[in-house]
GROMACS .gro file of C-alpha atoms in nm:
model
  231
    1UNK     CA    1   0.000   0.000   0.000
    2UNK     CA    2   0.131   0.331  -0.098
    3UNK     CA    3   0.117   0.644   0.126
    4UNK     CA    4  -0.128   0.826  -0.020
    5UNK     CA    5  -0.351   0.537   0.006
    6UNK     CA    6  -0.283   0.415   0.360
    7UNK     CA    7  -0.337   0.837   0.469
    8UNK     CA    8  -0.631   0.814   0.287
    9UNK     CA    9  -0.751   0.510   0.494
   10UNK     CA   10  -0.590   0.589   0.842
   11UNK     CA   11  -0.541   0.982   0.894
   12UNK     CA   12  -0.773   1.145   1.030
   13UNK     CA   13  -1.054   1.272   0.876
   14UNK     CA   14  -1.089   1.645   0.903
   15UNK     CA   15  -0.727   1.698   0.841
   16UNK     CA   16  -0.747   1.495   0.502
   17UNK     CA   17  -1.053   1.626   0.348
   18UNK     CA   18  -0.906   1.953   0.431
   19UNK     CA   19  -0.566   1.862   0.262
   20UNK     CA   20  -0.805   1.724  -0.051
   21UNK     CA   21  -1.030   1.987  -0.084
   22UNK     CA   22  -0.752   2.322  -0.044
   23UNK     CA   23  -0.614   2.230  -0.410
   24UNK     CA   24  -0.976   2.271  -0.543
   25UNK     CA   25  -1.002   2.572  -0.332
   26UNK     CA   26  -0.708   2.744  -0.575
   27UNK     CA   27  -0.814   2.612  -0.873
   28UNK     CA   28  -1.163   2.810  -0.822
   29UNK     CA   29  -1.021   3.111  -0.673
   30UNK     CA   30  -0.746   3.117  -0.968
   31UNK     CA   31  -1.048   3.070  -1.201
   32UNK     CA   32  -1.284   3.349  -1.085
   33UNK     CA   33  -0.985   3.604  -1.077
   34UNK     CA   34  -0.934   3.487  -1.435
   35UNK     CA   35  -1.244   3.552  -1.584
   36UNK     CA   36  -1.307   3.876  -1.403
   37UNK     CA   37  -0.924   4.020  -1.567
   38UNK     CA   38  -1.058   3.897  -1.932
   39UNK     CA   39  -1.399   4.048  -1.875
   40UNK     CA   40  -1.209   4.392  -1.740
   41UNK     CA   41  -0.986   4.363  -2.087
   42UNK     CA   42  -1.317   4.238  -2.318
   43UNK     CA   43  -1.470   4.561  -2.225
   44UNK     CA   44  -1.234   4.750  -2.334
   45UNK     CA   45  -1.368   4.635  -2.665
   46UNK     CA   46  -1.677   4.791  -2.583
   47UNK     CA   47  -2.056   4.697  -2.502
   48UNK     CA   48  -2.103   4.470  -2.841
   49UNK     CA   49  -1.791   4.219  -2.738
   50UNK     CA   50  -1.931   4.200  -2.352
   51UNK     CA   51  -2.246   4.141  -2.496
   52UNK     CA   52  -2.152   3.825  -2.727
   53UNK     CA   53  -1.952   3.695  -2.454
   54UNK     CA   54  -2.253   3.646  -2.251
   55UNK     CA   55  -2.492   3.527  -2.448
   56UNK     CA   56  -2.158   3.223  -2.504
   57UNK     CA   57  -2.098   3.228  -2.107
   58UNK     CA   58  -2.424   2.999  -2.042
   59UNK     CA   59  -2.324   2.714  -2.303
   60UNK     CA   60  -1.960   2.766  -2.169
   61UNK     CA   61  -2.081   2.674  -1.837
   62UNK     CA   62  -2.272   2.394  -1.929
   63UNK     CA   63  -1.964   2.251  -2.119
   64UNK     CA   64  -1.781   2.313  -1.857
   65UNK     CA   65  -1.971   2.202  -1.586
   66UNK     CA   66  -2.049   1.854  -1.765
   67UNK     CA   67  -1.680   1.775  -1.855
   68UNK     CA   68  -1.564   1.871  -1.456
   69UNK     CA   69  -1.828   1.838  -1.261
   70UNK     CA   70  -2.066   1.545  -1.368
   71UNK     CA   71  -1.851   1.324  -1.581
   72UNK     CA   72  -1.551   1.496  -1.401
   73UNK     CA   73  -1.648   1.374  -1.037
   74UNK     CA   74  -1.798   1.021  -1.173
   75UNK     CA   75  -1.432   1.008  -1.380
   76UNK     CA   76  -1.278   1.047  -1.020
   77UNK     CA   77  -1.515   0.838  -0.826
   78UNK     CA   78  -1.478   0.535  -1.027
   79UNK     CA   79  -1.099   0.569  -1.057
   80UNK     CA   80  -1.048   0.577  -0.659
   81UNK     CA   81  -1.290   0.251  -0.631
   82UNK     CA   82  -1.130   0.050  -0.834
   83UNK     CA   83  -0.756   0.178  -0.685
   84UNK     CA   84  -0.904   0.148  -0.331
   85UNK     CA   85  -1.007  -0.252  -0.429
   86UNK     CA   86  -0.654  -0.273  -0.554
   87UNK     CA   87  -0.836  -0.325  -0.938
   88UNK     CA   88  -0.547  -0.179  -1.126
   89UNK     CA   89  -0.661  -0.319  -1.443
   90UNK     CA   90  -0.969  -0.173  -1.399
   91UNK     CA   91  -0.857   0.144  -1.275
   92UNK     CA   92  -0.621   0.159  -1.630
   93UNK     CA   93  -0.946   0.060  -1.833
   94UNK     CA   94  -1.182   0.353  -1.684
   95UNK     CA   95  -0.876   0.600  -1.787
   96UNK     CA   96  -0.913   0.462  -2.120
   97UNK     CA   97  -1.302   0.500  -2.133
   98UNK     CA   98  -1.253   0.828  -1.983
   99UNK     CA   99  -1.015   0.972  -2.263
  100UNK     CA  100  -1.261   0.796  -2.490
  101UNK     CA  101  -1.604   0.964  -2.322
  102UNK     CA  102  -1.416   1.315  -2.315
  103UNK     CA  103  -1.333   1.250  -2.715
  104UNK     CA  104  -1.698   1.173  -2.797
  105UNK     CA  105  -1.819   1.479  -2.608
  106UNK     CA  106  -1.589   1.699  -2.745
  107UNK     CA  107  -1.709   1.617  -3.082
  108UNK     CA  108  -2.052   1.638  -3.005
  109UNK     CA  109  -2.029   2.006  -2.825
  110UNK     CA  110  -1.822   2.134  -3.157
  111UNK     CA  111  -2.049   2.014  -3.385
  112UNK     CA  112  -2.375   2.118  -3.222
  113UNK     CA  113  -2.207   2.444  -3.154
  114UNK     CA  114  -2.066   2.518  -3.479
  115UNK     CA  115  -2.401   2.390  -3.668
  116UNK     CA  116  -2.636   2.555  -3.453
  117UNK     CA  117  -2.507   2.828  -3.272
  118UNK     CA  118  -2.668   3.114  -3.496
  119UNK     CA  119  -2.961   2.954  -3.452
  120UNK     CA  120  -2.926   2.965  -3.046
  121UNK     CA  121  -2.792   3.273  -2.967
  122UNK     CA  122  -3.066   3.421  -3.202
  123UNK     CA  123  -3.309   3.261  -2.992
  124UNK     CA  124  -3.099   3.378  -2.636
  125UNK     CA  125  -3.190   3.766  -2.780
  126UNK     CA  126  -2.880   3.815  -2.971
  127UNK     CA  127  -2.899   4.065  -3.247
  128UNK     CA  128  -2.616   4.250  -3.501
  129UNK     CA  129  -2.304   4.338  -3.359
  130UNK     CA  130  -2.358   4.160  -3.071
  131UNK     CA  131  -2.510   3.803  -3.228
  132UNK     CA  132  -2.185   3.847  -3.475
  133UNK     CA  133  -1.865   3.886  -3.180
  134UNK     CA  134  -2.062   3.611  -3.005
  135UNK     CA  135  -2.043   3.375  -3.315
  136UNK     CA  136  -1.680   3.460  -3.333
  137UNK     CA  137  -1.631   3.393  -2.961
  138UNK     CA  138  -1.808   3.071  -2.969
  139UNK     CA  139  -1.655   2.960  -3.301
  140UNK     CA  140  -1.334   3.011  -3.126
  141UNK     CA  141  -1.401   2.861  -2.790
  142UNK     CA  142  -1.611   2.513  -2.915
  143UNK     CA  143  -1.379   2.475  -3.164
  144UNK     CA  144  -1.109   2.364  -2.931
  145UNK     CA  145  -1.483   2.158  -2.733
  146UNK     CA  146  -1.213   1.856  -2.777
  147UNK     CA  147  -0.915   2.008  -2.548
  148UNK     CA  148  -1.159   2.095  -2.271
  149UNK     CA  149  -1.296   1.794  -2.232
  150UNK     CA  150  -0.971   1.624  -2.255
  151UNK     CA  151  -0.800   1.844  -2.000
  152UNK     CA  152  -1.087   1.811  -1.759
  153UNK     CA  153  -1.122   1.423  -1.754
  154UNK     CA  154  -0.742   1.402  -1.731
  155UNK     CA  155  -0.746   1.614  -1.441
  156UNK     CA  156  -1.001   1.413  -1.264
  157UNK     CA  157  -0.824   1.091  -1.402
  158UNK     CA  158  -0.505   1.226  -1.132
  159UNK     CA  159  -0.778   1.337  -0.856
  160UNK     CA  160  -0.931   0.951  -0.859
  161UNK     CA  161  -0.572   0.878  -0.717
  162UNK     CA  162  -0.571   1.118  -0.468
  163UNK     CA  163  -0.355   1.320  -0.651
  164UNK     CA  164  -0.523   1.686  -0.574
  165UNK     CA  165  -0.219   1.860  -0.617
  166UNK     CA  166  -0.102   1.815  -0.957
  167UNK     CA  167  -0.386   1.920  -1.140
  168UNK     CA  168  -0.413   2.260  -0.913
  169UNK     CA  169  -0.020   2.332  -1.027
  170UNK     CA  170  -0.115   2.305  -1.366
  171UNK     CA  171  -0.424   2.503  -1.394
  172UNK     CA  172  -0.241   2.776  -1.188
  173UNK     CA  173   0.074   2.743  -1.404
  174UNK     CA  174  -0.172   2.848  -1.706
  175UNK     CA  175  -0.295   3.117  -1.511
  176UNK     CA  176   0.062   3.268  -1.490
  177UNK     CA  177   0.113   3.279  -1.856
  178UNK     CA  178  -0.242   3.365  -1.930
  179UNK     CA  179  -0.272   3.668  -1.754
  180UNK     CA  180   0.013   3.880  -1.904
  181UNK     CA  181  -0.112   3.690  -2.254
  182UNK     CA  182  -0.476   3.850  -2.217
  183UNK     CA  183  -0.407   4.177  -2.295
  184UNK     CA  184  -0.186   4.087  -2.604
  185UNK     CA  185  -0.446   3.883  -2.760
  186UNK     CA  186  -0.754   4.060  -2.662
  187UNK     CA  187  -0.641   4.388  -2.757
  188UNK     CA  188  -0.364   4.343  -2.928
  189UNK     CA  189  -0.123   4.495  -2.749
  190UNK     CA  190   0.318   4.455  -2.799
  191UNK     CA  191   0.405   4.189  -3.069
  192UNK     CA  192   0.046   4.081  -3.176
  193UNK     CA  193  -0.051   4.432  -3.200
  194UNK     CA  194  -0.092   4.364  -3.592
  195UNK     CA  195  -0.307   4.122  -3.523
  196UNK     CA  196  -0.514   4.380  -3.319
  197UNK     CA  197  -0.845   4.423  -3.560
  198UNK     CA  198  -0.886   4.022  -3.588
  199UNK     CA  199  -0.871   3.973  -3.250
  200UNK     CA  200  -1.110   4.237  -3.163
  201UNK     CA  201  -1.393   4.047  -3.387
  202UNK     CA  202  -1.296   3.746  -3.154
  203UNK     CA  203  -1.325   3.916  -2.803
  204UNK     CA  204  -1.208   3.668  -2.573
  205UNK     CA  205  -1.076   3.328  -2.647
  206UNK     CA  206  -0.923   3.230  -2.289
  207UNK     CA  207  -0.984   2.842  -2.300
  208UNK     CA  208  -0.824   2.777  -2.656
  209UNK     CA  209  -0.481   2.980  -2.519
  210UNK     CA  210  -0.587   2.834  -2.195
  211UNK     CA  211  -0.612   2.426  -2.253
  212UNK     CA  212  -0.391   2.410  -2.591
  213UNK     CA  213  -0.081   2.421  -2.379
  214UNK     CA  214  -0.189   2.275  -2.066
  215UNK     CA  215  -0.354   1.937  -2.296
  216UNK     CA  216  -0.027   1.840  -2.385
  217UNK     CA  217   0.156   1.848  -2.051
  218UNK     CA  218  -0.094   1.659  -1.827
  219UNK     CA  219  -0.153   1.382  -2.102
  220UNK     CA  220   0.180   1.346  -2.003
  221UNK     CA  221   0.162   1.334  -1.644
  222UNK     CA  222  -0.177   1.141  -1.681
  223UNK     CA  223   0.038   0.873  -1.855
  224UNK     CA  224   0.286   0.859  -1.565
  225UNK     CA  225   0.102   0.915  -1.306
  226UNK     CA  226  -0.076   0.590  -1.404
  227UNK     CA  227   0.248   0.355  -1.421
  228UNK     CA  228   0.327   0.491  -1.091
  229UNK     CA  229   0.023   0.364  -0.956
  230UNK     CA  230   0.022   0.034  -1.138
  231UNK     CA  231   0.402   0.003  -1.017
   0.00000   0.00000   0.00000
């Protein structure tokens, strides 16, 4: 039996959820300071870029929600079961399904979004310049549907270990690079500034500069974290 798993089975029990739960703790704090500095830099762009950015935020949040939260937490759940019954075959298999469930999902959000999404935020209220920078926005954002998913079921992949640390490091690690990026992109500021009037049709674009990076690094870690279970 490994340390993490005999603390989870013998430490006591305040201490340890406390330990579990402070990682997730950051992660929303770092989140919530993130989207208030892009919404302080999307206004900038004025009322018609704020505007299309909300009438994305609820589908964002659904995405969202779905990939971390509900399949998230059951991604997790299962994970620790079958490591806690010492099923490390299992435990490898519901990775697999996991990568696999986040895949199909990620499809599914892109091409529903991408289809219908004129359609939707027509229906939401939006209108002119506002209906077209949220088309942009959304084009952007559900475009990269796949990388979300990914990252998210990855992440909860490491938390069904008891790993709650890892995946706080590298959400905050984006964080660092994403908030002196936000300005640059959104507004074009230093050595994207000739990119300024393109990105200003996009507003903001946070999760494909967000997850792009972030994908690649905790597949890796994903990967090892799992032969240092099985090992």
């Amino acid at each position: 039996m490994n340390e993490r798993t005999r603390l989870l089975l013998e430490a006591p029990i305040t201490p340890t959820l406390l330990k579990l739960a402070a990682p997730n703790v950051l992660v929303m704090i770092v989140q919530a300071s993130i989207g208030l500095i892009e919404t302080y830099f999307i206004g900038m762009l004025g009322t018609d870029a704020l505007a299309g950015v909300a009438l994305v935020f609820p589908l964002l949040m659904l995405m969202q929600m779905m990939s971390a939260g509900a399949m998230g937490g059951g991604i997790s759940s299962a994970i620790a079961r079958a490591l806690g019954a010492r099923r490390l075959h299992e435990a490898e298999a519901l990775a697999v399904h996991a990568t696999v469930i986040a895949l199909s999902f990620g499809i599914a959000f892109t091409l529903f979004v991408l289809g219908g999404a004129r359609w939707l935020y027509t229906i939401l209220g939006g209108t002119g310049p506002s209906l077209e920078a949220a088309l942009t926005y959304s084009n952007v954002v559900f475009g990269g549907a796949i990388l979300v998913w990914l990252f998210n079921s990855l992440a909860n992949v490491i938390r069904g270990t008891g790993n709650m640390m890892l995946p706080a490091i590298v959400t905050c690690a984006g964080a660092l690079a994403l908030i002196p990026l936000s300005p640059c992109l959104i507004l074009g500021w230093g050595p994207v500034s000739a990119a300024r009037r393109r990105r200003r049709r996009m507003g903001a674009h946070r999760l494909l500069r967000d997850r792009y990076g972030r994908i690649c690094g905790l597949s890796a870690l994903a990967a090892q974290r799992r032969a240092s279970v099985a090992a």
